[in-house]
Amino acid sequence: MRTTRGVRLGREFGWLWAAYAVSACGTGLAFGAFSIVAIEVLDASAAQVAVLSAGGLAFGAVLAIPLGPWMETRARRPVMVGLNLVRFAALGSVPVGYLLGVLSFAQLLVVSVVTAAAKIAFGAAGGAYLRSIVAPDRLVVASSRFESVTWSATIVGPPAGGVLIGLFGPVVTFAVDAVGHLLSALGVAAIRTPERAAAATRRTRRRDLVAGWRYIFAHGALRRLFLNALLVNGLIMAAEPPLAVLMLGPLGFSAWEYGLAFAVPCVGGLVGARLAPRVVARFGEHRVLRVFGVLRACWPLGLAFVQPGAVGLVIVMVTEVGLITCCALFNPVLAACRLKYTDAGRQTRVLTAWSVSSTISIAVLTLAWGLVVHLTGPREAIALAGVLLLGTPFLLIRSAGGEGAAVEVEVLAGEVAGLGREQEQGEGDGVLR
C-alpha cells in the first residue's frame, strides 16, 4: 500500500498553503458579517438581506467571467497578490465607512460583488498555480490540506467571530478579514521561485469568455463531474434556508441549538480531509469519486425527518456529520482530478467557469426553493431536495455497473471506517504534517 505519511510538497506549496490558511481564518471569523452589519447597523429589511446574500454572489460570479481568459495569459502569482489586495481594500472600506458615519447599503452590496468576483478569480489562479508547483501524484495530498484548513476555519471561525463582535462591535470582523487578505498577499509575494513564462498576451475575444465551458462539455469526465457538482452543491445549499425556517419556527429550536447542530458536525470535515489521501492511496481516485459521490448524496434526505427536542437535534447532527465527512473525502479528489483532466493552458478559464457556474446554480436553486417553501412548506422542500439528490450519482456511475457500484460503496465504506480507526490508534497526523 502506498502511504501519504510525511509527504513533503516543497517550499512554494508551504507559502501558498500559509497564504490560504490566513485568508481562510479571516473569512471564517467574518462568517455572516454582511448580514449582521446590514441588519444591526443599516436596519436592512429581509428583502435587502436576501439581495445582499444571493445577489452579491450572482453579480460577483458574472463579473468574474472575463477574468478567466484574462488570467490565462498572465503570471499567476502577481494576479493572486493583486486580487488579495483588492479584497483587502474592499473589505477594509466597510469599517472605514462605519467610523466616518457614511456606510450605506449600496456600499455593502458593491463590496459583496467585488469580493465574490475576486474570490472566484483567486481560486482559479491559485488552482492553476498549484498544478504548476505540485506533482500530479501529490495533488490529492495538497488538496486535502487546503480542505482541512477550510473545515478548521469553519469550526473555529464563526464562534470566535461572534465573540469579537460582542466585544468590539459589528464591523470588527470586516477589519480582521481584510487584514487576513493582506497577509495572504504577502504570503504569496514571498514565493521567490520564478514561474514558467506565461502564454503570449493577446486581446481577449468574445468566444474566449465561454472557452472554459466549451472545454468542460467537450471532455466526458469533466462534464459528468461538473454537472454532478452543480446539482449536489446547489441542492444541498437550497435546503439550508427551509431547514432553518423549520427548526427555528415550528420545531422550536433556539438559536444556540441551531448553531450547535451545524458547528459540531464540521469536525467530520476535518476528519474526512485528513483521511482523503490515505483512502486514495489504498483504493484509487476513481473508486473514491464513485463511492463518496454516492454516499454524499444519500444523507440530506434524512433532514426531512427532523423532530422537535433532543431527538431532532441528534438527527440533524448525525445527518450533517455523514454528509460533511463524505464531502470532505470527495472534494480533494475532485479538485485533483479536475486539474489533471485540464490542459495547462486552459486551467484558469476552466476553474473560473466552474466556480461561476457553481455560484450561480446555488443562488438560482436557493431562490427556487424559496418558492417551493411558499407553495408547499419547509419539510416538503427539504424532502424534494433530498429525493433529487439521490439521482445525482448516476452522473458518476455508469448504468451498466449499477449493482456492482452498490456493492463497492458498501465494501469501501467499511474499509474506510477501518482506516479511521487505524489513524486514531497512532498512524495519525502524517497527512497534515
Short mmCIF file of C-alpha atoms in Angstrom, two decimals:
data_model
loop_
_atom_site.label_atom_id
_atom_site.label_comp_id
_atom_site.label_asym_id
_atom_site.label_seq_id
_atom_site.Cartn_x
_atom_site.Cartn_y
_atom_site.Cartn_z
CA MET A 1 0.00 0.00 0.00
CA ARG A 2 1.24 3.48 -0.84
CA THR A 3 1.37 5.91 2.04
CA THR A 4 0.98 9.67 2.39
CA ARG A 5 2.71 9.80 5.75
CA GLY A 6 5.27 12.60 5.94
CA VAL A 7 4.74 13.77 2.34
CA ARG A 8 6.62 17.00 1.63
CA LEU A 9 5.28 19.30 -1.03
CA GLY A 10 8.01 21.92 -1.20
CA ARG A 11 8.65 25.47 -0.05
CA GLU A 12 6.42 27.05 -2.69
CA PHE A 13 3.46 24.98 -1.55
CA GLY A 14 4.22 25.90 2.08
CA TRP A 15 3.90 29.61 1.31
CA LEU A 16 0.79 29.06 -0.80
CA TRP A 17 -0.80 26.97 1.96
CA ALA A 18 0.05 29.58 4.61
CA ALA A 19 -1.40 32.35 2.44
CA TYR A 20 -4.62 30.38 2.00
CA ALA A 21 -4.76 29.50 5.70
CA VAL A 22 -4.56 33.07 6.96
CA SER A 23 -7.14 34.20 4.40
CA ALA A 24 -9.49 31.33 5.30
CA CYS A 25 -9.21 32.12 9.01
CA GLY A 26 -10.19 35.73 8.39
CA THR A 27 -13.12 34.66 6.24
CA GLY A 28 -14.23 32.15 8.88
CA LEU A 29 -14.22 34.86 11.55
CA ALA A 30 -16.30 37.08 9.24
CA PHE A 31 -18.95 34.42 8.58
CA GLY A 32 -22.31 36.18 8.18
CA ALA A 33 -20.69 39.61 8.54
CA PHE A 34 -22.58 41.19 5.63
CA SER A 35 -25.97 40.21 7.02
CA ILE A 36 -25.03 41.22 10.58
CA VAL A 37 -23.88 44.69 9.55
CA ALA A 38 -26.85 45.17 7.21
CA ILE A 39 -29.31 44.30 9.97
CA GLU A 40 -27.64 45.83 13.04
CA VAL A 41 -26.07 48.94 11.51
CA LEU A 42 -28.23 49.76 8.48
CA ASP A 43 -31.55 48.33 9.72
CA ALA A 44 -31.95 46.47 6.41
CA SER A 45 -35.13 44.59 5.57
CA ALA A 46 -35.32 40.85 4.96
CA ALA A 47 -35.56 41.50 1.21
CA GLN A 48 -32.41 43.64 1.29
CA VAL A 49 -30.52 40.95 3.19
CA ALA A 50 -31.60 38.37 0.59
CA VAL A 51 -30.39 40.66 -2.22
CA LEU A 52 -27.10 41.18 -0.41
CA SER A 53 -26.55 37.44 0.04
CA ALA A 54 -27.79 35.93 -3.24
CA GLY A 55 -27.46 38.98 -5.48
CA GLY A 56 -23.91 39.76 -4.38
CA LEU A 57 -22.77 36.24 -5.19
CA ALA A 58 -24.60 36.12 -8.53
CA PHE A 59 -23.36 39.51 -9.77
CA GLY A 60 -19.87 38.71 -8.50
CA ALA A 61 -19.90 35.48 -10.49
CA VAL A 62 -20.91 37.32 -13.67
CA LEU A 63 -18.18 39.90 -13.07
CA ALA A 64 -15.60 37.09 -12.76
CA ILE A 65 -16.38 35.57 -16.18
CA PRO A 66 -13.95 37.70 -18.25
CA LEU A 67 -11.21 37.26 -15.65
CA GLY A 68 -10.69 33.59 -16.60
CA PRO A 69 -9.29 34.14 -20.12
CA TRP A 70 -7.55 37.32 -18.96
CA MET A 71 -5.62 35.41 -16.27
CA GLU A 72 -4.69 32.59 -18.66
CA THR A 73 -2.06 34.77 -20.35
CA ARG A 74 -0.55 36.21 -17.18
CA ALA A 75 1.74 35.03 -14.40
CA ARG A 76 -0.40 33.61 -11.59
CA ARG A 77 1.36 34.97 -8.51
CA PRO A 78 1.11 38.71 -9.31
CA VAL A 79 -2.57 38.19 -10.16
CA MET A 80 -3.15 36.40 -6.84
CA VAL A 81 -1.39 39.16 -4.93
CA GLY A 82 -3.46 41.81 -6.73
CA LEU A 83 -6.75 40.01 -6.06
CA ASN A 84 -5.94 39.74 -2.36
CA LEU A 85 -5.14 43.45 -2.25
CA VAL A 86 -8.48 44.18 -3.96
CA ARG A 87 -10.28 42.18 -1.26
CA PHE A 88 -8.25 43.95 1.43
CA ALA A 89 -9.28 47.37 0.09
CA ALA A 90 -12.93 46.43 -0.45
CA LEU A 91 -13.45 44.81 2.95
CA GLY A 92 -11.42 47.48 4.72
CA SER A 93 -13.70 50.17 3.30
CA VAL A 94 -16.58 48.89 5.47
CA PRO A 95 -15.09 49.71 8.90
CA VAL A 96 -13.73 52.97 7.45
CA GLY A 97 -17.20 53.94 6.22
CA TYR A 98 -18.71 52.91 9.55
CA LEU A 99 -16.25 55.04 11.55
CA LEU A 100 -16.86 58.03 9.27
CA GLY A 101 -20.62 57.57 9.52
CA VAL A 102 -21.10 57.17 5.75
CA LEU A 103 -21.60 53.41 5.45
CA SER A 104 -24.55 52.57 3.17
CA PHE A 105 -26.35 49.51 1.85
CA ALA A 106 -25.11 50.33 -1.66
CA GLN A 107 -21.51 50.21 -0.41
CA LEU A 108 -22.13 46.83 1.25
CA LEU A 109 -23.60 45.48 -1.98
CA VAL A 110 -20.64 46.70 -4.05
CA VAL A 111 -18.20 45.17 -1.57
CA SER A 112 -20.14 41.90 -1.70
CA VAL A 113 -19.97 41.79 -5.51
CA VAL A 114 -16.27 42.73 -5.69
CA THR A 115 -15.18 40.23 -3.05
CA ALA A 116 -17.24 37.45 -4.64
CA ALA A 117 -15.64 38.07 -8.04
CA ALA A 118 -12.15 38.31 -6.52
CA LYS A 119 -12.68 35.08 -4.58
CA ILE A 120 -13.65 33.17 -7.73
CA ALA A 121 -10.72 34.58 -9.70
CA PHE A 122 -8.25 33.93 -6.87
CA GLY A 123 -9.43 30.32 -6.60
CA ALA A 124 -8.93 29.81 -10.34
CA ALA A 125 -5.47 31.39 -10.37
CA GLY A 126 -4.48 29.51 -7.21
CA GLY A 127 -5.65 26.19 -8.61
CA ALA A 128 -3.67 26.68 -11.81
CA TYR A 129 -0.59 27.73 -9.84
CA LEU A 130 -0.93 24.70 -7.55
CA ARG A 131 -0.85 22.43 -10.61
CA SER A 132 2.45 24.03 -11.67
CA ILE A 133 4.24 23.50 -8.33
CA VAL A 134 2.88 20.12 -7.19
CA ALA A 135 3.41 16.81 -9.00
CA PRO A 136 0.23 15.12 -10.29
CA ASP A 137 0.56 12.18 -7.88
CA ARG A 138 0.58 14.60 -4.92
CA LEU A 139 -2.37 16.77 -5.87
CA VAL A 140 -4.79 14.87 -3.62
CA VAL A 141 -2.48 15.37 -0.62
CA ALA A 142 -2.16 19.08 -1.41
CA SER A 143 -5.90 19.50 -1.94
CA SER A 144 -6.66 17.66 1.30
CA ARG A 145 -4.52 20.13 3.23
CA PHE A 146 -6.47 23.04 1.81
CA GLU A 147 -9.70 21.20 2.63
CA SER A 148 -8.51 20.69 6.22
CA VAL A 149 -7.89 24.41 6.59
CA THR A 150 -11.35 25.19 5.22
CA TRP A 151 -13.08 22.98 7.78
CA SER A 152 -10.85 24.10 10.65
CA ALA A 153 -11.76 27.72 9.88
CA THR A 154 -15.44 26.74 9.66
CA ILE A 155 -15.32 25.09 13.08
CA VAL A 156 -13.48 27.85 14.94
CA GLY A 157 -14.22 30.99 12.92
CA PRO A 158 -17.95 31.72 13.39
CA PRO A 159 -17.99 31.29 17.21
CA ALA A 160 -14.80 33.34 17.58
CA GLY A 161 -16.22 35.98 15.23
CA GLY A 162 -19.33 36.18 17.36
CA VAL A 163 -17.19 36.84 20.43
CA LEU A 164 -15.26 39.58 18.61
CA ILE A 165 -18.49 41.24 17.51
CA GLY A 166 -19.80 41.11 21.07
CA LEU A 167 -16.63 42.77 22.37
CA PHE A 168 -15.76 45.28 19.65
CA GLY A 169 -18.88 45.90 17.55
CA PRO A 170 -20.45 44.67 14.31
CA VAL A 171 -17.77 45.71 11.79
CA VAL A 172 -14.70 44.30 13.55
CA THR A 173 -14.78 41.04 11.58
CA PHE A 174 -14.61 43.00 8.32
CA ALA A 175 -11.35 44.53 9.56
CA VAL A 176 -9.99 41.12 10.56
CA ASP A 177 -10.96 39.60 7.22
CA ALA A 178 -9.31 42.48 5.36
CA VAL A 179 -6.07 42.04 7.30
CA GLY A 180 -6.20 38.31 6.57
CA HIS A 181 -6.23 39.01 2.83
CA LEU A 182 -3.37 41.49 3.21
CA LEU A 183 -1.29 38.86 4.99
CA SER A 184 -2.29 36.35 2.31
CA ALA A 185 -0.99 38.73 -0.37
CA LEU A 186 2.32 38.98 1.49
CA GLY A 187 2.50 35.19 1.76
CA VAL A 188 2.03 34.71 -1.99
CA ALA A 189 4.53 37.51 -2.70
CA ALA A 190 7.09 35.69 -0.51
CA ILE A 191 7.31 32.83 -3.05
CA ARG A 192 10.56 33.52 -4.89
CA THR A 193 10.69 30.63 -7.37
CA PRO A 194 10.27 32.05 -10.90
CA GLU A 195 7.15 31.00 -12.77
CA ARG A 196 7.17 29.47 -16.19
CA ALA A 197 6.68 32.05 -18.90
CA ALA A 198 3.03 32.86 -19.50
CA ALA A 199 1.46 32.41 -22.90
CA ALA A 200 1.80 35.32 -25.28
CA THR A 201 -0.68 38.03 -24.38
CA ARG A 202 -3.36 38.69 -26.94
CA ARG A 203 -6.60 40.55 -26.94
CA THR A 204 -9.45 38.66 -25.32
CA ARG A 205 -12.05 37.66 -27.89
CA ARG A 206 -15.74 37.21 -27.25
CA ARG A 207 -15.56 33.45 -27.70
CA ASP A 208 -12.83 33.26 -25.03
CA LEU A 209 -15.45 34.17 -22.41
CA VAL A 210 -17.13 30.79 -22.84
CA ALA A 211 -14.00 28.78 -23.63
CA GLY A 212 -13.98 27.27 -20.13
CA TRP A 213 -17.49 25.89 -20.54
CA ARG A 214 -16.71 24.60 -24.05
CA TYR A 215 -13.70 22.73 -22.73
CA ILE A 216 -15.68 21.20 -19.83
CA PHE A 217 -18.52 19.96 -22.02
CA ALA A 218 -16.13 18.58 -24.64
CA HIS A 219 -14.41 16.40 -22.01
CA GLY A 220 -16.61 13.48 -20.93
CA ALA A 221 -15.22 13.00 -17.41
CA LEU A 222 -15.09 16.73 -16.65
CA ARG A 223 -18.64 17.17 -17.94
CA ARG A 224 -20.02 14.47 -15.64
CA LEU A 225 -18.11 15.79 -12.61
CA PHE A 226 -19.19 19.35 -13.41
CA LEU A 227 -22.90 18.59 -13.69
CA ASN A 228 -22.78 16.41 -10.59
CA ALA A 229 -21.07 19.14 -8.57
CA LEU A 230 -23.54 21.82 -9.71
CA LEU A 231 -26.57 19.75 -8.75
CA VAL A 232 -25.21 18.43 -5.46
CA ASN A 233 -23.88 21.76 -4.18
CA GLY A 234 -26.94 23.66 -5.36
CA LEU A 235 -29.47 21.26 -3.85
CA ILE A 236 -27.61 20.97 -0.53
CA MET A 237 -27.44 24.75 -0.15
CA ALA A 238 -31.04 25.24 -1.36
CA ALA A 239 -32.29 23.05 1.50
CA GLU A 240 -30.49 25.09 4.20
CA PRO A 241 -32.93 28.06 4.42
CA PRO A 242 -36.02 25.78 4.64
CA LEU A 243 -34.28 23.79 7.37
CA ALA A 244 -33.57 26.99 9.30
CA VAL A 245 -37.22 28.02 8.95
CA LEU A 246 -38.37 24.60 10.14
CA MET A 247 -36.00 24.33 13.11
CA LEU A 248 -36.28 27.91 14.37
CA GLY A 249 -40.02 28.11 13.68
CA PRO A 250 -42.45 25.19 14.12
CA LEU A 251 -39.95 22.87 15.84
CA GLY A 252 -38.98 25.49 18.42
CA PHE A 253 -35.20 25.14 18.48
CA SER A 254 -33.27 28.03 19.97
CA ALA A 255 -30.59 29.92 18.04
CA TRP A 256 -27.78 28.29 20.02
CA GLU A 257 -29.19 24.81 19.40
CA TYR A 258 -29.43 25.56 15.69
CA GLY A 259 -25.82 26.78 15.65
CA LEU A 260 -24.64 23.76 17.62
CA ALA A 261 -26.38 21.39 15.21
CA PHE A 262 -24.23 22.66 12.33
CA ALA A 263 -20.99 23.60 14.14
CA VAL A 264 -20.22 20.23 15.75
CA PRO A 265 -20.60 18.16 12.54
CA CYS A 266 -17.91 20.27 10.87
CA VAL A 267 -15.40 18.13 12.76
CA GLY A 268 -16.36 15.47 10.21
CA GLY A 269 -14.97 17.75 7.51
CA LEU A 270 -11.58 17.84 9.19
CA VAL A 271 -11.59 14.05 9.64
CA GLY A 272 -12.63 13.44 6.03
CA ALA A 273 -9.97 15.80 4.67
CA ARG A 274 -7.27 14.09 6.74
CA LEU A 275 -8.38 10.67 5.55
CA ALA A 276 -8.66 11.55 1.86
CA PRO A 277 -5.01 10.96 0.82
CA ARG A 278 -4.86 7.66 2.71
CA VAL A 279 -8.12 6.44 1.20
CA VAL A 280 -6.96 7.39 -2.32
CA ALA A 281 -3.59 5.72 -1.75
CA ARG A 282 -5.34 2.46 -0.92
CA PHE A 283 -8.32 2.46 -3.29
CA GLY A 284 -7.53 4.86 -6.14
CA GLU A 285 -9.03 8.19 -7.18
CA HIS A 286 -11.79 6.94 -9.48
CA ARG A 287 -13.18 4.47 -6.97
CA VAL A 288 -13.21 7.12 -4.23
CA LEU A 289 -15.04 9.56 -6.53
CA ARG A 290 -17.70 6.99 -7.35
CA VAL A 291 -18.24 5.72 -3.82
CA PHE A 292 -18.27 9.01 -1.94
CA GLY A 293 -20.15 10.67 -4.80
CA VAL A 294 -22.93 8.22 -3.98
CA LEU A 295 -22.64 8.44 -0.20
CA ARG A 296 -22.72 12.24 -0.01
CA ALA A 297 -25.99 12.27 -1.94
CA CYS A 298 -27.71 9.85 0.45
CA TRP A 299 -27.55 11.87 3.69
CA PRO A 300 -29.59 15.09 3.09
CA LEU A 301 -32.94 13.30 2.79
CA GLY A 302 -32.65 12.47 6.49
CA LEU A 303 -33.10 16.16 7.33
CA ALA A 304 -36.74 15.93 6.20
CA PHE A 305 -37.43 13.72 9.23
CA VAL A 306 -36.14 16.12 11.90
CA GLN A 307 -38.29 16.23 15.03
CA PRO A 308 -38.53 18.68 17.95
CA GLY A 309 -36.36 18.21 21.02
CA ALA A 310 -33.19 16.23 21.59
CA VAL A 311 -34.13 13.53 19.07
CA GLY A 312 -34.41 16.10 16.29
CA LEU A 313 -31.09 17.66 17.26
CA VAL A 314 -29.42 14.24 17.06
CA ILE A 315 -31.00 13.56 13.65
CA VAL A 316 -29.63 16.83 12.26
CA MET A 317 -26.15 16.33 13.75
CA VAL A 318 -25.78 12.72 12.62
CA THR A 319 -27.01 13.58 9.13
CA GLU A 320 -24.66 16.55 8.86
CA VAL A 321 -21.68 14.55 10.16
CA GLY A 322 -22.24 11.91 7.49
CA LEU A 323 -22.76 14.48 4.74
CA ILE A 324 -19.79 16.67 5.64
CA THR A 325 -17.39 13.75 6.11
CA CYS A 326 -18.27 12.32 2.70
CA CYS A 327 -17.96 15.75 1.07
CA ALA A 328 -14.56 16.33 2.68
CA LEU A 329 -13.34 12.99 1.33
CA PHE A 330 -14.78 13.67 -2.13
CA ASN A 331 -13.73 17.30 -2.62
CA PRO A 332 -9.90 16.96 -2.60
CA VAL A 333 -10.10 14.10 -5.10
CA LEU A 334 -12.44 16.12 -7.31
CA ALA A 335 -10.05 19.10 -7.18
CA ALA A 336 -7.06 16.91 -8.08
CA CYS A 337 -8.83 15.13 -10.95
CA ARG A 338 -10.14 18.42 -12.32
CA LEU A 339 -6.59 19.76 -12.57
CA LYS A 340 -5.26 16.54 -14.12
CA TYR A 341 -8.01 16.44 -16.74
CA THR A 342 -7.43 20.07 -17.82
CA ASP A 343 -4.63 21.18 -20.14
CA ALA A 344 -2.19 23.64 -18.57
CA GLY A 345 -3.21 26.40 -20.99
CA ARG A 346 -6.89 26.14 -20.06
CA GLN A 347 -6.86 25.76 -16.29
CA THR A 348 -7.73 29.28 -15.13
CA ARG A 349 -10.65 29.64 -17.53
CA VAL A 350 -11.95 26.14 -16.68
CA LEU A 351 -11.70 26.78 -12.93
CA THR A 352 -13.32 30.20 -13.36
CA ALA A 353 -16.18 28.72 -15.39
CA TRP A 354 -16.62 26.01 -12.76
CA SER A 355 -16.75 28.46 -9.84
CA VAL A 356 -19.02 30.90 -11.68
CA SER A 357 -21.45 28.12 -12.54
CA SER A 358 -21.42 26.76 -9.00
CA THR A 359 -22.11 30.18 -7.51
CA ILE A 360 -24.94 30.94 -9.91
CA SER A 361 -26.51 27.49 -9.52
CA ILE A 362 -26.53 27.86 -5.74
CA ALA A 363 -28.14 31.30 -5.99
CA VAL A 364 -30.77 30.15 -8.53
CA LEU A 365 -31.68 26.95 -6.69
CA THR A 366 -31.83 28.77 -3.35
CA LEU A 367 -34.30 31.28 -4.81
CA ALA A 368 -36.27 28.46 -6.46
CA TRP A 369 -36.53 26.57 -3.17
CA GLY A 370 -37.83 29.72 -1.54
CA LEU A 371 -40.75 29.47 -3.96
CA VAL A 372 -41.12 25.73 -3.19
CA VAL A 373 -41.35 26.54 0.53
CA HIS A 374 -44.03 29.12 -0.20
CA LEU A 375 -46.07 26.62 -2.23
CA THR A 376 -45.63 23.50 -0.08
CA GLY A 377 -43.81 24.04 3.23
CA PRO A 378 -40.25 23.75 4.60
CA ARG A 379 -40.32 20.00 5.32
CA GLU A 380 -41.63 19.21 1.83
CA ALA A 381 -38.97 21.45 0.26
CA ILE A 382 -36.20 19.67 2.20
CA ALA A 383 -37.59 16.28 1.16
CA LEU A 384 -37.75 17.30 -2.52
CA ALA A 385 -34.10 18.39 -2.47
CA GLY A 386 -33.14 15.11 -0.78
CA VAL A 387 -35.01 12.99 -3.34
CA LEU A 388 -33.46 14.87 -6.28
CA LEU A 389 -30.01 14.43 -4.75
CA LEU A 390 -30.47 10.66 -4.87
CA GLY A 391 -30.39 10.86 -8.67
CA THR A 392 -27.09 12.78 -8.92
CA PRO A 393 -24.73 9.76 -8.54
CA PHE A 394 -25.88 8.46 -11.96
CA LEU A 395 -23.62 11.15 -13.44
CA LEU A 396 -20.67 9.40 -11.78
CA ILE A 397 -21.64 5.73 -12.13
CA ARG A 398 -22.27 4.13 -15.48
CA SER A 399 -25.65 2.45 -15.62
CA ALA A 400 -24.14 -0.87 -16.66
CA GLY A 401 -22.36 -1.16 -13.35
CA GLY A 402 -25.15 -0.15 -11.02
CA GLU A 403 -25.34 -3.30 -8.88
CA GLY A 404 -21.58 -3.66 -8.68
CA ALA A 405 -21.29 0.00 -7.71
CA ALA A 406 -23.72 -0.50 -4.83
CA VAL A 407 -21.60 -3.37 -3.51
CA GLU A 408 -18.48 -1.26 -3.97
CA VAL A 409 -20.00 1.53 -1.88
CA GLU A 410 -20.74 -0.86 0.98
CA VAL A 411 -17.32 -2.52 0.92
CA LEU A 412 -15.29 0.67 0.60
CA ALA A 413 -17.28 2.47 3.30
CA GLY A 414 -16.46 -0.34 5.73
CA GLU A 415 -12.78 -0.30 4.81
CA VAL A 416 -12.60 3.48 5.20
CA ALA A 417 -14.05 3.15 8.70
CA GLY A 418 -11.19 0.77 9.41
CA LEU A 419 -8.71 3.35 8.15
CA GLY A 420 -10.22 5.87 10.55
CA ARG A 421 -9.70 3.51 13.47
CA GLU A 422 -6.09 2.90 12.39
CA GLN A 423 -5.50 6.64 12.35
CA GLU A 424 -6.92 7.04 15.83
CA GLN A 425 -4.59 4.29 17.05
CA GLY A 426 -1.47 6.14 16.01
CA GLU A 427 -0.90 6.48 12.30
CA GLY A 428 -2.23 9.92 12.96
CA ASP A 429 -1.05 13.22 11.67
CA GLY A 430 1.23 12.36 8.78
CA VAL A 431 -1.11 13.92 6.24
CA LEU A 432 -1.11 17.37 7.78
CA ARG A 433 2.45 17.48 8.99
#
